[in-house]
């Protein structure tokens, strides 16, 4: 870089990534890793040429309107961009990028963990042993649902969906999916395409959500569609909490229409949903789908690659607005 552009890095990132940002930019970091309020975010952006945020910073139309003229790039450290008002960014000529692909394997691992944790009552069993309450055993004790050979349904067959499919094939599961369009066979690898979400939902013993949160997909798993899931099915969500009507999910888990749910994402984050936490037939994680050492470095580098290109006046690889 010839000119040292001013860069705000909103959250604490991998040391390797922060070192690269400090080398190439006049970068401002957040060593205490505090979550910014809206006002703090706007204030922190005022003398910046670019910002490298996470999904924890909402760039609403109001925030984007308050950004300084000089700020030209929002280089997200996330694949999801539902925290950014893309229309508002476009209208102001701000380039927005994301980090696809590099987190697919890590997130797929968490989807499988959520599936198995839900199917085999992982949280319940862990609590019992850890709290010193495991005082009996019998063949009818903690019996769960076996996933081997069952149908694994994927709503949204992008990078993460395909990586989850690859892992579910290891359990000899039959892969089903819904996407706007069927994938070429080289990517579908024999997975069965459903033209509608409803057809997929009714055909999945385990339904795993891998689509972004958009106006079209928000609340897609409502009471009506949850009722379409086969009796005893399992819902896995490692995508976005906004996809699921949590009240309807809680009702289906309480009535045992669903055997269990494995969730890494919630409508309210951080925190989750206390009513979900009170249930036994859930396996819950605090939005850690991409939280591995390897993937955090790869995400940070991908965000910086995009930023470098955008500030050089080149087309960034992952431009979303
Ligand atoms: C990340 C995510 O942890 O990439 C995404 O969209 O939801 C997560 O995997 C987070 O966004 C990091 O900024």
XYZ file of C-alpha atoms and ligand atoms in Angstrom:
334
model
C 0.000 0.000 0.000
C 1.346 3.436 -0.796
C -1.118 5.484 1.261
C -1.866 4.223 4.774
C -5.626 3.993 4.739
C -7.464 4.305 8.047
C -9.155 1.026 8.977
C -11.483 0.229 11.882
C -11.408 -3.433 12.965
C -14.500 -3.688 15.153
C -13.742 -6.918 17.071
C -10.714 -8.786 18.358
C -9.451 -11.006 15.524
C -6.686 -13.645 15.258
C -3.236 -12.251 16.113
C -2.044 -13.141 12.586
C -4.881 -11.189 11.017
C -4.449 -8.173 13.294
C -0.700 -8.180 12.523
C -1.425 -8.089 8.774
C -3.987 -5.299 9.238
C -1.506 -3.296 11.343
C 1.229 -3.835 8.742
C -0.864 -2.642 5.800
C -3.201 -0.068 7.329
C -3.395 2.683 9.870
C -5.627 0.325 11.811
C -7.655 0.905 14.948
C -8.401 -2.254 16.933
C -10.720 -3.181 19.781
C -8.340 -5.007 22.178
C -11.013 -5.234 24.898
C -13.380 -6.782 22.306
C -16.320 -4.674 23.462
C -19.545 -4.722 21.454
C -20.162 -1.229 20.090
C -23.475 0.519 20.626
C -24.903 2.069 17.471
C -23.653 5.503 18.556
C -20.175 4.138 19.328
C -20.030 2.383 15.963
C -20.946 5.573 14.105
C -18.439 7.602 16.150
C -15.648 5.038 15.635
C -16.175 5.098 11.843
C -15.913 8.888 11.510
C -12.269 9.189 10.433
C -12.035 5.831 8.643
C -11.563 4.883 4.984
C -12.822 1.359 5.631
C -14.287 -0.859 8.307
C -13.802 -4.591 8.913
C -16.815 -5.642 11.001
C -18.362 -8.885 12.186
C -22.029 -9.842 12.157
C -22.251 -8.270 15.626
C -22.174 -4.747 14.142
C -25.427 -3.740 12.468
C -24.920 -1.418 9.497
C -28.528 -0.347 9.234
C -29.683 2.374 6.852
C -29.412 4.783 9.792
C -25.773 3.823 10.488
C -24.858 3.904 6.801
C -26.395 7.377 6.431
C -24.164 8.542 9.292
C -20.900 7.171 7.823
C -18.369 9.738 6.606
C -17.908 10.450 2.887
C -14.384 9.007 3.000
C -15.517 5.540 4.138
C -15.527 3.435 0.959
C -15.516 -0.210 2.061
C -17.302 -2.467 4.563
C -15.185 -5.653 4.390
C -17.158 -8.114 6.505
C -15.533 -10.873 8.527
C -18.565 -13.122 7.898
C -20.326 -14.926 5.101
C -23.740 -13.653 6.246
C -24.452 -10.026 5.426
C -27.925 -9.694 6.915
C -26.465 -7.199 9.416
C -25.760 -4.774 6.539
C -28.413 -2.836 4.656
C -27.002 -3.560 1.204
C -29.395 -1.199 -0.584
C -28.355 1.691 1.640
C -24.664 0.854 1.051
C -25.191 0.683 -2.732
C -27.004 3.996 -2.705
C -23.963 5.602 -1.038
C -21.477 3.836 -3.301
C -19.937 1.894 -0.397
C -18.416 -1.446 -1.419
C -19.511 -4.385 0.763
C -17.741 -7.765 0.793
C -18.095 -11.049 2.719
C -16.044 -14.202 3.382
C -17.663 -17.232 1.702
C -16.125 -20.720 1.308
C -13.421 -20.417 3.970
C -15.863 -21.171 6.797
C -17.826 -23.935 5.087
C -15.918 -26.858 6.646
C -15.942 -25.441 10.178
C -19.649 -24.603 10.035
C -20.499 -27.998 8.559
C -18.652 -29.633 11.466
C -20.881 -27.714 13.874
C -23.997 -28.724 11.920
C -23.002 -32.376 12.360
C -22.261 -31.766 16.048
C -25.714 -30.197 16.419
C -27.328 -33.111 14.576
C -25.630 -35.749 16.708
C -26.004 -33.756 19.913
C -29.744 -33.481 19.273
C -30.238 -37.050 18.003
C -28.195 -38.739 20.740
C -29.220 -36.428 23.599
C -25.704 -35.070 23.951
C -26.484 -32.114 26.204
C -28.701 -34.142 28.526
C -26.075 -36.860 28.925
C -23.248 -34.382 29.398
C -25.181 -32.516 32.102
C -25.982 -35.746 33.931
C -22.348 -36.837 34.154
C -20.878 -33.404 34.751
C -23.321 -32.571 37.540
C -22.587 -35.906 39.244
C -26.205 -37.051 38.815
C -25.528 -40.232 36.801
C -26.625 -42.865 39.291
C -28.180 -45.677 37.233
C -28.022 -47.421 33.874
C -30.381 -49.674 31.936
C -30.947 -50.554 28.251
C -33.870 -48.137 28.248
C -31.721 -45.304 29.579
C -31.174 -42.199 27.391
C -32.243 -43.880 24.181
C -31.883 -41.550 21.208
C -32.509 -41.452 17.506
C -29.991 -43.026 15.103
C -29.119 -40.908 12.071
C -27.255 -43.529 10.023
C -29.136 -44.317 6.821
C -31.773 -41.615 7.403
C -32.636 -38.619 5.183
C -30.534 -35.467 5.646
C -32.355 -32.442 4.205
C -30.450 -29.284 3.361
C -32.255 -25.987 2.946
C -29.759 -23.889 0.982
C -27.132 -25.925 -0.855
C -24.342 -23.339 -0.965
C -20.812 -23.890 0.327
C -21.837 -24.800 3.884
C -24.752 -26.976 2.718
C -22.473 -28.922 0.388
C -19.844 -29.373 3.115
C -22.558 -30.629 5.493
C -23.769 -33.040 2.788
C -20.241 -34.439 2.411
C -20.102 -35.156 6.142
C -23.640 -36.577 6.346
C -22.721 -39.003 3.524
C -20.191 -40.406 5.994
C -23.181 -41.534 8.064
C -24.671 -43.146 4.952
C -27.470 -40.603 5.053
C -29.545 -39.974 1.927
C -29.010 -36.338 0.932
C -31.971 -34.157 -0.077
C -31.869 -30.431 -0.781
C -33.752 -27.366 -1.853
C -32.134 -24.423 -3.581
C -33.504 -21.839 -5.973
C -31.993 -23.932 -8.774
C -30.706 -27.536 -8.875
C -26.921 -27.777 -8.672
C -24.840 -29.289 -11.489
C -24.338 -32.976 -10.769
C -20.631 -32.468 -10.046
C -21.716 -30.462 -6.973
C -24.980 -32.256 -6.151
C -23.141 -35.611 -6.054
C -26.388 -37.590 -6.183
C -28.324 -35.415 -3.711
C -32.054 -35.401 -4.419
C -33.410 -31.984 -5.497
C -36.733 -30.651 -4.206
C -38.360 -27.819 -6.121
C -40.041 -26.395 -3.026
C -38.948 -26.007 0.598
C -42.162 -27.778 1.622
C -41.301 -30.909 -0.365
C -37.830 -30.974 1.212
C -39.192 -30.374 4.719
C -41.655 -33.270 4.420
C -38.833 -35.560 3.191
C -36.178 -34.885 5.865
C -35.545 -36.910 9.012
C -32.906 -34.309 9.839
C -33.471 -30.854 8.358
C -30.404 -28.629 8.382
C -30.729 -24.927 7.539
C -27.956 -23.395 5.434
C -29.576 -20.451 3.668
C -28.910 -16.774 4.373
C -31.467 -14.644 6.246
C -33.199 -12.557 3.580
C -36.690 -11.051 3.383
C -37.687 -14.296 1.575
C -36.264 -16.716 4.152
C -36.920 -14.942 7.476
C -39.322 -17.076 9.503
C -39.345 -19.769 6.823
C -39.550 -22.425 9.565
C -42.901 -21.237 10.903
C -45.545 -23.340 12.674
C -47.025 -24.522 9.373
C -43.733 -25.749 7.922
C -42.541 -27.225 11.231
C -45.790 -29.245 11.233
C -44.783 -30.602 7.791
C -41.621 -32.182 9.251
C -42.033 -35.929 9.765
C -42.969 -37.060 13.273
C -39.765 -37.500 15.294
C -37.632 -35.375 12.939
C -34.715 -33.200 14.034
C -34.151 -29.541 13.156
C -30.593 -28.233 12.901
C -29.859 -24.528 12.498
C -26.325 -23.215 12.076
C -27.325 -20.424 9.679
C -29.350 -17.608 11.247
C -31.845 -17.515 14.127
C -34.155 -15.341 12.026
C -35.019 -18.363 9.847
C -36.975 -20.052 12.658
C -40.112 -19.040 14.549
C -38.765 -20.024 17.975
C -42.238 -20.053 19.588
C -43.427 -22.591 17.004
C -40.268 -24.649 17.431
C -40.683 -24.723 21.222
C -44.289 -25.924 20.813
C -43.188 -28.710 18.423
C -40.404 -29.788 20.798
C -42.751 -29.787 23.795
C -45.412 -31.831 21.979
C -42.619 -34.203 20.803
C -43.718 -33.755 17.196
C -39.987 -33.088 16.774
C -37.591 -35.421 18.550
C -35.053 -32.653 19.138
C -33.358 -29.546 17.791
C -29.665 -28.691 17.487
C -29.145 -24.928 17.310
C -26.051 -22.752 17.023
C -27.989 -19.572 16.219
C -30.931 -17.756 17.816
C -33.255 -14.849 17.211
C -31.601 -13.030 20.111
C -27.811 -13.078 20.211
C -25.989 -13.129 22.468
C -28.221 -14.766 25.029
C -30.433 -17.187 23.107
C -33.931 -18.069 24.237
C -34.548 -19.074 27.893
C -37.629 -21.094 26.900
C -35.508 -23.185 24.534
C -32.789 -23.525 27.174
C -35.371 -24.947 29.596
C -36.110 -27.909 27.311
C -34.401 -31.304 27.526
C -34.602 -32.177 23.830
C -32.272 -29.468 22.580
C -28.543 -29.219 21.929
C -27.543 -25.563 22.018
C -24.339 -23.742 21.116
C -23.463 -20.015 21.256
C -22.995 -19.198 17.523
C -19.596 -20.854 17.116
C -20.050 -22.369 13.645
C -16.897 -20.820 12.218
C -14.987 -20.495 15.479
C -11.862 -22.558 14.809
C -8.300 -21.220 14.846
C -7.829 -22.157 11.194
C -11.075 -20.658 9.970
C -10.747 -17.413 11.913
C -7.361 -16.819 10.235
C -8.791 -17.700 6.823
C -11.798 -15.409 7.335
C -9.601 -12.510 8.413
C -7.271 -12.973 5.447
C -10.192 -13.210 3.037
C -11.692 -10.002 4.453
C -8.311 -8.253 4.113
C -7.827 -9.575 0.549
C -11.189 -8.057 -0.352
C -10.308 -4.804 1.371
C -6.898 -4.533 -0.330
C -8.495 -5.058 -3.746
C -11.300 -2.566 -3.137
C -8.907 0.163 -1.956
C -6.607 -0.516 -4.926
C -9.594 0.172 -7.168
C -9.791 -3.481 -8.262
C -12.848 -5.737 -8.113
C -12.860 -7.552 -4.772
C -13.403 -11.294 -5.084
C -16.416 -11.359 -2.745
C -18.323 -8.178 -3.485
C -21.963 -8.343 -2.361
C -22.788 -4.647 -2.875
C -19.142 -15.796 12.183
C -21.306 -16.160 10.795
O -18.717 -16.282 13.395
O -19.926 -15.808 8.913
C -21.037 -15.730 9.394
O -21.992 -15.277 8.748
O -22.388 -16.165 11.204
C -20.266 -16.666 11.722
O -19.749 -17.834 11.211
C -19.341 -14.372 12.354
O -20.160 -13.764 11.453
C -17.992 -13.696 12.422
O -18.088 -12.356 12.123
